[in-house]
Amino acid sequence: MDALQEYSHNSFDLQCLLNSFPGDLEFKQIFSDIGEQMEQNAASTF
């Protein structure tokens, strides 16, 4: 029984960890924001 409870806690922790990572849309938005910032920085240096 203890092993089952331990597995349950471990799988719950793993699921929480995976849920904390950004998804595809968040990554696309992050890279889009970085690209826009790089373009703005490049334009402001001239």
JSON list of C-alpha atoms in Angstrom, two decimals:
[
{"chain": "A", "resi": 1, "resn": "MET", "atom": "CA", "xyz": [0.00, 0.00, 0.00]},
{"chain": "A", "resi": 2, "resn": "ASP", "atom": "CA", "xyz": [2.84, 2.41, 0.79]},
{"chain": "A", "resi": 3, "resn": "ALA", "atom": "CA", "xyz": [4.36, 1.85, -2.64]},
{"chain": "A", "resi": 4, "resn": "LEU", "atom": "CA", "xyz": [1.04, 2.73, -4.28]},
{"chain": "A", "resi": 5, "resn": "GLN", "atom": "CA", "xyz": [0.76, 5.94, -2.27]},
{"chain": "A", "resi": 6, "resn": "GLU", "atom": "CA", "xyz": [4.37, 6.86, -3.08]},
{"chain": "A", "resi": 7, "resn": "TYR", "atom": "CA", "xyz": [3.75, 6.27, -6.79]},
{"chain": "A", "resi": 8, "resn": "SER", "atom": "CA", "xyz": [0.61, 8.38, -6.62]},
{"chain": "A", "resi": 9, "resn": "HIS", "atom": "CA", "xyz": [2.54, 11.28, -5.07]},
{"chain": "A", "resi": 10, "resn": "ASN", "atom": "CA", "xyz": [5.41, 10.96, -7.55]},
{"chain": "A", "resi": 11, "resn": "SER", "atom": "CA", "xyz": [3.10, 10.94, -10.56]},
{"chain": "A", "resi": 12, "resn": "PHE", "atom": "CA", "xyz": [1.22, 13.93, -9.15]},
{"chain": "A", "resi": 13, "resn": "ASP", "atom": "CA", "xyz": [4.49, 15.83, -8.68]},
{"chain": "A", "resi": 14, "resn": "LEU", "atom": "CA", "xyz": [5.54, 14.99, -12.24]},
{"chain": "A", "resi": 15, "resn": "GLN", "atom": "CA", "xyz": [2.19, 16.16, -13.61]},
{"chain": "A", "resi": 16, "resn": "CYS", "atom": "CA", "xyz": [2.49, 19.44, -11.68]},
{"chain": "A", "resi": 17, "resn": "LEU", "atom": "CA", "xyz": [6.01, 19.91, -13.00]},
{"chain": "A", "resi": 18, "resn": "LEU", "atom": "CA", "xyz": [4.93, 19.29, -16.59]},
{"chain": "A", "resi": 19, "resn": "ASN", "atom": "CA", "xyz": [2.00, 21.68, -16.20]},
{"chain": "A", "resi": 20, "resn": "SER", "atom": "CA", "xyz": [4.40, 24.42, -15.10]},
{"chain": "A", "resi": 21, "resn": "PHE", "atom": "CA", "xyz": [6.20, 24.42, -18.48]},
{"chain": "A", "resi": 22, "resn": "PRO", "atom": "CA", "xyz": [4.82, 26.74, -21.15]},
{"chain": "A", "resi": 23, "resn": "GLY", "atom": "CA", "xyz": [2.92, 25.18, -24.03]},
{"chain": "A", "resi": 24, "resn": "ASP", "atom": "CA", "xyz": [3.42, 25.66, -27.76]},
{"chain": "A", "resi": 25, "resn": "LEU", "atom": "CA", "xyz": [1.45, 28.91, -27.91]},
{"chain": "A", "resi": 26, "resn": "GLU", "atom": "CA", "xyz": [3.41, 30.40, -25.04]},
{"chain": "A", "resi": 27, "resn": "PHE", "atom": "CA", "xyz": [6.72, 29.46, -26.70]},
{"chain": "A", "resi": 28, "resn": "LYS", "atom": "CA", "xyz": [5.57, 31.00, -29.99]},
{"chain": "A", "resi": 29, "resn": "GLN", "atom": "CA", "xyz": [4.59, 34.20, -28.18]},
{"chain": "A", "resi": 30, "resn": "ILE", "atom": "CA", "xyz": [7.92, 34.31, -26.32]},
{"chain": "A", "resi": 31, "resn": "PHE", "atom": "CA", "xyz": [9.93, 33.91, -29.54]},
{"chain": "A", "resi": 32, "resn": "SER", "atom": "CA", "xyz": [7.72, 36.43, -31.32]},
{"chain": "A", "resi": 33, "resn": "ASP", "atom": "CA", "xyz": [8.31, 38.95, -28.53]},
{"chain": "A", "resi": 34, "resn": "ILE", "atom": "CA", "xyz": [12.06, 38.30, -28.64]},
{"chain": "A", "resi": 35, "resn": "GLY", "atom": "CA", "xyz": [12.08, 38.78, -32.43]},
{"chain": "A", "resi": 36, "resn": "GLU", "atom": "CA", "xyz": [10.18, 42.06, -32.16]},
{"chain": "A", "resi": 37, "resn": "GLN", "atom": "CA", "xyz": [12.55, 43.31, -29.46]},
{"chain": "A", "resi": 38, "resn": "MET", "atom": "CA", "xyz": [15.58, 42.40, -31.59]},
{"chain": "A", "resi": 39, "resn": "GLU", "atom": "CA", "xyz": [14.10, 44.28, -34.56]},
{"chain": "A", "resi": 40, "resn": "GLN", "atom": "CA", "xyz": [13.44, 47.33, -32.38]},
{"chain": "A", "resi": 41, "resn": "ASN", "atom": "CA", "xyz": [16.97, 47.21, -30.97]},
{"chain": "A", "resi": 42, "resn": "ALA", "atom": "CA", "xyz": [18.48, 46.88, -34.45]},
{"chain": "A", "resi": 43, "resn": "ALA", "atom": "CA", "xyz": [16.40, 49.78, -35.76]},
{"chain": "A", "resi": 44, "resn": "SER", "atom": "CA", "xyz": [17.36, 52.03, -32.85]},
{"chain": "A", "resi": 45, "resn": "THR", "atom": "CA", "xyz": [21.11, 51.57, -33.40]},
{"chain": "A", "resi": 46, "resn": "PHE", "atom": "CA", "xyz": [21.07, 53.29, -36.80]}
]
